[in-house]
Coordinates of C-alpha atoms and ligand atoms in Angstrom, one line a residue:
M1 CA -90.7 -2.6 -34.8
K2 CA -87.4 -3.0 -33.0
T3 CA -86.8 -6.2 -31.0
P4 CA -87.6 -5.4 -27.4
T5 CA -84.7 -5.3 -24.9
R6 CA -85.1 -7.6 -21.9
I7 CA -84.3 -5.9 -18.7
A8 CA -84.2 -7.8 -15.4
V9 CA -84.5 -5.9 -12.2
T10 CA -84.0 -7.5 -8.8
G11 CA -85.4 -6.1 -5.6
A12 CA -88.2 -4.8 -7.8
A13 CA -90.6 -4.4 -4.9
G14 CA -88.2 -2.2 -2.9
Q15 CA -88.0 1.6 -2.8
I16 CA -85.3 1.9 -5.5
G17 CA -87.3 -0.5 -7.7
Y18 CA -90.3 1.7 -7.4
A19 CA -88.3 4.8 -8.5
L20 CA -86.6 2.9 -11.3
L21 CA -89.1 0.8 -13.2
F22 CA -91.4 3.5 -14.4
R23 CA -88.5 5.5 -15.8
I24 CA -87.2 2.4 -17.7
A25 CA -90.7 1.8 -19.1
N26 CA -90.9 5.5 -20.1
G27 CA -87.8 5.3 -22.2
D28 CA -85.4 7.1 -20.0
L29 CA -82.9 4.2 -20.2
L30 CA -82.8 3.2 -23.8
G31 CA -84.5 6.1 -25.6
P32 CA -87.8 6.8 -27.1
D33 CA -87.9 4.2 -29.8
Q34 CA -86.6 1.1 -28.0
P35 CA -89.3 -1.3 -26.7
V36 CA -88.6 -3.0 -23.4
I37 CA -89.7 -6.2 -21.5
L38 CA -89.3 -5.9 -17.7
Q39 CA -88.4 -9.1 -15.9
L40 CA -88.9 -8.5 -12.2
L41 CA -87.4 -10.5 -9.4
D42 CA -88.0 -10.3 -5.7
L43 CA -88.4 -12.6 -2.7
P44 CA -91.6 -14.8 -2.5
H45 CA -93.2 -12.5 0.2
A46 CA -93.0 -9.6 -2.3
L47 CA -94.8 -11.3 -5.2
G48 CA -98.0 -9.5 -4.2
A49 CA -96.3 -6.1 -4.1
M50 CA -94.7 -6.8 -7.5
R51 CA -98.2 -7.7 -9.0
G52 CA -99.3 -4.3 -7.7
I53 CA -96.4 -2.6 -9.5
D54 CA -97.2 -4.5 -12.6
M55 CA -100.8 -3.2 -12.5
E56 CA -99.5 0.4 -12.1
L57 CA -97.1 -0.1 -15.0
Q58 CA -100.0 -1.2 -17.1
D59 CA -102.0 1.8 -16.0
C60 CA -99.3 4.2 -17.2
A61 CA -100.0 2.9 -20.8
F62 CA -96.3 3.3 -21.7
P63 CA -96.0 2.7 -25.5
L64 CA -92.6 1.2 -25.1
L65 CA -93.5 -1.4 -22.5
Q66 CA -94.2 -4.7 -24.2
E67 CA -94.4 -7.1 -21.3
V68 CA -93.9 -7.4 -17.6
L69 CA -92.9 -10.6 -16.0
V70 CA -93.0 -11.1 -12.2
T71 CA -91.1 -13.9 -10.5
D72 CA -89.2 -15.1 -7.4
N73 CA -87.0 -17.4 -9.5
P74 CA -83.7 -15.9 -10.7
E75 CA -83.5 -18.3 -13.7
V76 CA -86.9 -17.0 -14.9
A77 CA -86.0 -13.3 -14.3
F78 CA -82.6 -13.5 -16.0
R79 CA -83.7 -15.6 -19.0
D80 CA -82.3 -14.0 -22.2
A81 CA -81.7 -10.8 -20.3
D82 CA -79.8 -8.1 -22.2
I83 CA -79.5 -6.0 -19.1
A84 CA -79.7 -7.0 -15.5
I85 CA -79.9 -4.4 -12.7
L86 CA -79.3 -6.1 -9.4
V87 CA -80.8 -3.9 -6.7
G88 CA -82.2 -6.5 -4.2
A89 CA -79.9 -7.2 -1.3
Q90 CA -80.0 -8.3 2.3
P91 CA -80.0 -5.1 4.5
R92 CA -77.9 -4.8 7.6
S93 CA -80.1 -5.7 10.6
K94 CA -79.6 -4.7 14.2
G95 CA -76.5 -6.3 15.7
M96 CA -75.4 -7.8 12.4
E97 CA -71.6 -7.6 11.9
R98 CA -70.1 -6.5 8.6
K99 CA -68.8 -10.0 7.9
D100 CA -72.3 -11.5 8.4
L101 CA -73.7 -8.9 6.0
L102 CA -71.0 -9.8 3.5
A103 CA -71.7 -13.5 3.9
A104 CA -75.5 -13.1 3.6
N105 CA -75.2 -11.1 0.4
A106 CA -72.5 -13.4 -0.9
G107 CA -75.1 -16.2 -0.9
I108 CA -77.6 -14.0 -2.8
F109 CA -75.2 -12.8 -5.4
A110 CA -73.5 -16.2 -5.9
K111 CA -77.0 -17.7 -6.7
Q112 CA -77.9 -14.8 -9.0
G113 CA -74.5 -15.0 -10.7
R114 CA -75.0 -18.7 -11.4
A115 CA -78.5 -17.9 -12.8
L116 CA -77.1 -15.2 -15.1
N117 CA -74.4 -17.7 -16.2
A118 CA -77.0 -20.2 -17.1
V119 CA -79.7 -18.2 -18.9
A120 CA -78.8 -14.6 -19.6
K121 CA -77.6 -13.4 -23.1
R122 CA -73.8 -13.9 -23.4
E123 CA -73.3 -10.1 -23.9
V124 CA -75.6 -9.1 -20.9
K125 CA -74.7 -5.9 -19.1
V126 CA -75.0 -6.4 -15.4
L127 CA -75.1 -3.5 -12.9
V128 CA -74.9 -4.3 -9.2
V129 CA -76.6 -1.7 -7.0
G130 CA -77.3 -3.7 -3.8
N131 CA -74.7 -3.1 -1.1
P132 CA -71.9 -3.9 -0.5
A133 CA -72.1 -3.3 -4.3
N134 CA -68.5 -3.7 -5.3
T135 CA -68.0 -7.0 -3.5
N136 CA -71.5 -8.3 -4.5
A137 CA -70.4 -7.7 -8.1
L138 CA -67.2 -9.6 -7.5
I139 CA -69.2 -12.6 -6.2
A140 CA -71.7 -12.5 -9.1
M141 CA -68.9 -12.3 -11.7
H142 CA -67.1 -15.3 -10.1
A143 CA -70.3 -17.3 -10.1
A144 CA -70.7 -16.7 -13.8
P145 CA -67.5 -18.1 -15.4
D146 CA -69.1 -18.4 -18.9
L147 CA -69.8 -14.7 -19.1
D148 CA -67.0 -12.3 -19.9
P149 CA -65.9 -10.2 -16.8
S150 CA -66.6 -7.1 -18.9
C151 CA -70.3 -8.0 -18.6
F152 CA -70.2 -6.9 -14.9
S153 CA -70.1 -3.5 -13.2
A154 CA -71.0 -2.0 -9.8
M155 CA -72.5 1.4 -9.2
I156 CA -70.5 4.4 -8.1
R157 CA -72.5 6.8 -10.3
L158 CA -74.6 8.1 -7.5
D159 CA -71.4 9.3 -5.8
H160 CA -70.2 10.7 -9.2
N161 CA -73.4 12.7 -9.7
R162 CA -73.3 13.9 -6.1
A163 CA -69.8 15.2 -6.6
Q164 CA -70.7 16.9 -9.9
A165 CA -73.7 18.7 -8.4
M166 CA -71.7 19.8 -5.3
L167 CA -68.8 21.1 -7.4
A168 CA -71.2 23.0 -9.7
L169 CA -73.0 24.5 -6.7
H170 CA -69.7 25.6 -5.1
L171 CA -68.5 27.2 -8.3
D172 CA -71.9 28.7 -9.1
K173 CA -71.9 26.9 -12.4
S174 CA -74.4 24.6 -14.2
V175 CA -73.8 20.8 -13.7
D176 CA -73.2 20.3 -17.3
S177 CA -70.4 22.8 -17.4
I178 CA -68.4 20.3 -15.4
S179 CA -66.5 17.4 -17.0
Q180 CA -63.7 14.9 -16.3
L181 CA -64.7 14.4 -12.7
I182 CA -63.9 11.0 -11.1
V183 CA -65.0 9.0 -8.1
W184 CA -62.5 6.3 -7.4
G185 CA -62.9 3.1 -5.3
N186 CA -65.6 1.6 -3.2
H187 CA -69.2 2.8 -2.8
S188 CA -68.5 3.4 0.9
P189 CA -67.0 6.2 3.0
T190 CA -63.5 5.4 1.6
M191 CA -64.5 6.6 -1.9
Y192 CA -62.4 9.4 -3.3
A193 CA -64.1 12.2 -5.2
D194 CA -61.3 13.7 -7.3
Y195 CA -61.6 16.9 -9.3
R196 CA -57.9 17.3 -10.1
F197 CA -58.6 16.7 -13.8
A198 CA -62.0 18.2 -13.9
L199 CA -62.9 21.0 -16.2
V200 CA -65.4 23.8 -15.7
D201 CA -66.4 25.3 -19.0
G202 CA -63.2 23.8 -20.4
Q203 CA -61.0 25.4 -17.7
S204 CA -59.2 23.6 -14.9
A205 CA -61.5 23.2 -11.8
S206 CA -58.5 23.0 -9.5
F207 CA -57.2 26.2 -10.9
A208 CA -60.6 27.9 -10.6
L209 CA -60.9 26.7 -6.9
R210 CA -57.3 26.9 -5.7
D211 CA -58.7 25.7 -2.3
E212 CA -57.1 22.5 -1.1
R213 CA -58.6 22.9 2.4
W214 CA -62.2 22.9 0.9
N215 CA -61.2 19.9 -1.2
R216 CA -60.0 17.8 1.7
E217 CA -62.1 19.0 4.6
V218 CA -65.4 19.7 2.9
F219 CA -65.8 18.3 -0.7
I220 CA -64.4 14.8 -0.2
P221 CA -66.0 14.0 3.1
T222 CA -69.4 15.6 2.2
V223 CA -69.6 13.5 -1.0
A224 CA -68.6 10.4 1.0
Q225 CA -71.2 11.1 3.8
R226 CA -74.1 12.2 1.6
G227 CA -75.9 8.9 1.9
T228 CA -75.9 9.2 5.7
A229 CA -77.0 12.8 5.6
I230 CA -80.0 11.7 3.4
I231 CA -81.0 8.9 5.8
E232 CA -80.8 11.4 8.7
A233 CA -82.9 14.0 6.9
R234 CA -85.5 11.7 5.2
G235 CA -85.6 8.8 7.6
Q236 CA -85.0 6.5 4.6
S237 CA -82.0 5.9 2.3
S238 CA -81.7 7.6 -1.0
A239 CA -84.0 5.9 -3.6
A240 CA -84.9 8.3 -6.4
S241 CA -81.3 9.5 -6.8
A242 CA -80.0 6.0 -6.6
A243 CA -82.5 4.9 -9.3
N244 CA -81.5 7.9 -11.4
A245 CA -77.8 7.0 -11.1
A246 CA -78.6 3.4 -12.2
I247 CA -80.4 4.8 -15.3
D248 CA -77.4 7.1 -16.0
H249 CA -74.9 4.2 -15.6
V250 CA -76.7 1.8 -17.8
R251 CA -77.8 4.4 -20.4
D252 CA -74.2 5.6 -20.9
W253 CA -72.9 2.0 -21.0
V254 CA -75.4 0.9 -23.6
R255 CA -75.8 4.1 -25.6
G256 CA -72.4 5.7 -25.1
S257 CA -71.4 8.6 -22.8
G258 CA -70.8 11.0 -25.7
G259 CA -67.1 11.3 -25.0
R260 CA -67.8 12.3 -21.4
W261 CA -65.9 10.7 -18.5
V262 CA -68.1 8.9 -16.1
S263 CA -67.2 6.8 -13.0
M264 CA -68.0 3.0 -13.1
A265 CA -66.8 0.3 -10.7
L266 CA -65.2 -2.4 -13.0
P267 CA -63.1 -5.5 -12.2
S268 CA -59.6 -4.1 -12.0
D269 CA -57.2 -5.0 -14.7
G270 CA -54.2 -3.9 -12.5
G271 CA -54.2 -0.3 -13.8
Y272 CA -53.2 2.4 -11.3
G273 CA -51.7 -0.3 -9.0
I274 CA -55.2 -1.6 -8.0
P275 CA -55.1 -5.4 -7.4
E276 CA -56.6 -7.3 -10.3
G277 CA -60.2 -8.5 -10.0
I278 CA -61.6 -6.3 -7.2
F279 CA -64.4 -3.9 -8.4
F280 CA -63.0 -0.4 -8.2
G281 CA -64.5 2.9 -9.3
V282 CA -62.5 4.3 -12.2
P283 CA -63.0 6.9 -14.9
V284 CA -64.3 5.6 -18.2
V285 CA -65.6 6.7 -21.6
C286 CA -68.4 4.5 -23.0
D287 CA -68.5 4.1 -26.7
G288 CA -71.9 2.4 -26.9
R289 CA -70.4 -1.1 -26.9
Q290 CA -68.0 -1.1 -23.9
A291 CA -66.6 1.0 -21.1
N292 CA -63.0 2.2 -22.0
R293 CA -60.8 3.1 -19.0
I294 CA -59.1 6.4 -18.9
R295 CA -55.4 5.5 -18.3
G296 CA -52.2 7.2 -17.4
L297 CA -53.6 9.9 -15.0
D298 CA -51.1 11.2 -12.5
I299 CA -51.6 9.8 -9.0
N300 CA -49.9 12.1 -6.5
T301 CA -49.1 11.2 -2.9
F302 CA -52.5 12.3 -1.6
A303 CA -54.4 10.5 -4.3
R304 CA -52.3 7.4 -3.7
E305 CA -53.3 7.4 0.0
K306 CA -56.9 7.7 -0.9
L307 CA -56.8 5.0 -3.5
Q308 CA -54.9 2.7 -1.1
A309 CA -57.6 3.2 1.6
A310 CA -60.3 1.9 -0.8
V311 CA -58.0 -0.9 -2.0
D312 CA -57.4 -2.0 1.6
E313 CA -61.2 -2.0 2.3
L314 CA -62.1 -3.9 -0.8
V315 CA -59.3 -6.5 -0.3
Q316 CA -60.6 -7.0 3.2
E317 CA -64.2 -7.5 1.9
R318 CA -62.9 -9.9 -0.7
D319 CA -60.9 -11.9 1.9
A320 CA -64.0 -12.2 4.1
I321 CA -65.9 -14.0 1.3
R322 CA -62.8 -15.6 -0.4
H323 CA -64.0 -19.1 0.3
L324 CA -67.0 -18.4 -2.0
L325 CA -64.8 -17.4 -4.9
D326 CA -63.2 -20.8 -5.5
Ligands
NAI401 P1 -85.4 -1.9 -0.1 O1 -85.2 -2.6 1.2 O2 -86.5 -0.9 -0.2 O3 -85.7 -3.0 -1.2 C1 -84.9 -4.1 -1.4 C2 -85.7 -5.2 -2.1 O4 -84.8 -6.3 -2.4 C3 -86.8 -5.7 -1.2 O5 -88.1 -5.7 -1.9 C4 -86.4 -7.1 -0.9 O6 -87.5 -8.0 -0.7 C5 -85.6 -7.4 -2.1 N1 -84.6 -8.6 -2.0 C6 -83.9 -8.9 -0.9 N2 -83.2 -10.0 -1.1 C7 -83.5 -10.4 -2.4 C8 -83.1 -11.5 -3.2 N3 -82.3 -12.4 -2.8 N4 -83.6 -11.5 -4.5 C9 -84.4 -10.6 -4.9 N5 -84.9 -9.6 -4.2 C10 -84.4 -9.4 -3.0 O7 -84.0 -1.3 -0.4 P2 -83.6 -0.2 -1.5 O8 -83.7 1.2 -0.8 O9 -84.4 -0.4 -2.7 O10 -82.1 -0.5 -1.7 C11 -81.7 -1.7 -2.3 C12 -80.2 -1.8 -2.2 O11 -79.5 -0.8 -2.9 C13 -79.6 -1.8 -0.8 O12 -78.6 -2.8 -0.6 C14 -79.0 -0.4 -0.7 O13 -78.0 -0.4 0.3 C15 -78.4 -0.3 -2.1 N6 -78.1 1.1 -2.5 C16 -77.0 1.2 -3.3 C17 -76.5 2.4 -3.7 C18 -75.3 2.6 -4.6 O14 -75.0 3.7 -4.9 N7 -74.6 1.5 -4.9 C19 -77.3 3.7 -3.4 C20 -78.5 3.4 -2.6 C21 -78.9 2.2 -2.2

């Protein structure tokens, strides 16, 4: 029997948690022969709800699920974690300004970063989903100086998957005929869905489309506004597709992306002129150990403007919580 992988999930009692945990326990994340232990964290008021989820997980009789631990203490949830998926975050309440939201989340992610630093495995893979995800990841990384920065990432995979599906639909092709798509930047409306290097059945997507108006006026804004469109239609934010994207992100990071480009928000190493440290969506290929950035892509004037808008936003977010980074 393989040693079980310890997977911590925060915000476990929330709607993404509910769509995520059963899929992890079912083997969708780590494959059909890897046992897992779920270490679930939420706030004290949600302990009852988490116990209910624990009962439901038991009732699924998942062969791979070895144990479920439920807690409101980050140091218990992250102990010896191999993987940590940080979903729980403070939502924006009525009248709350962006800087207050950043500050409230900074407190949460600084605390969780310190707990990861203290008790998680040294090679833990951390995915931040809770918004503002890129800056929350920056805070958690800074609060965990004993962990390598490469342990941390933020999620832009939902936007990547949305872009891939939209491009496939527009071209009347299957989603898996599309490769080398990128979503750059922040998980916010400044994100830049970029198919300049994408291939459709091995041929250039830009060449197949030859429609710059559709790119700029339909594709890029529709991908960026998809979250809002779902809230308007469903009355609630995307949960199943967000959970699915979290599975895709971590699965590819841990098991490899099979040579495919995927988009991950990683701490910038200065590549493409992006200021060092901020978490920025970039194209990577995962080899099963680490995420390797795709370098040397041409950044034309339009792409530079789009990247710069995301840089400006992320630098502003960083500056708003800068006092917490020292
Ligand atoms: P939700 O409100 O249904 O659940 C959030 C859960 O987090 C709640 O159970 C809450 O009690 C818990 N929580 C709050 N503070 C916590 C803390 N300090 N420690 C542990 N748990 C805590 O929200 P939902 O829909 O599950 O979304 C969660 C987050 O994911 C939100 O911030 C949302 O904006 C974000 N999101 C990010 C996406 C991305 O692509 N990066 C996509 C969709 C959602």
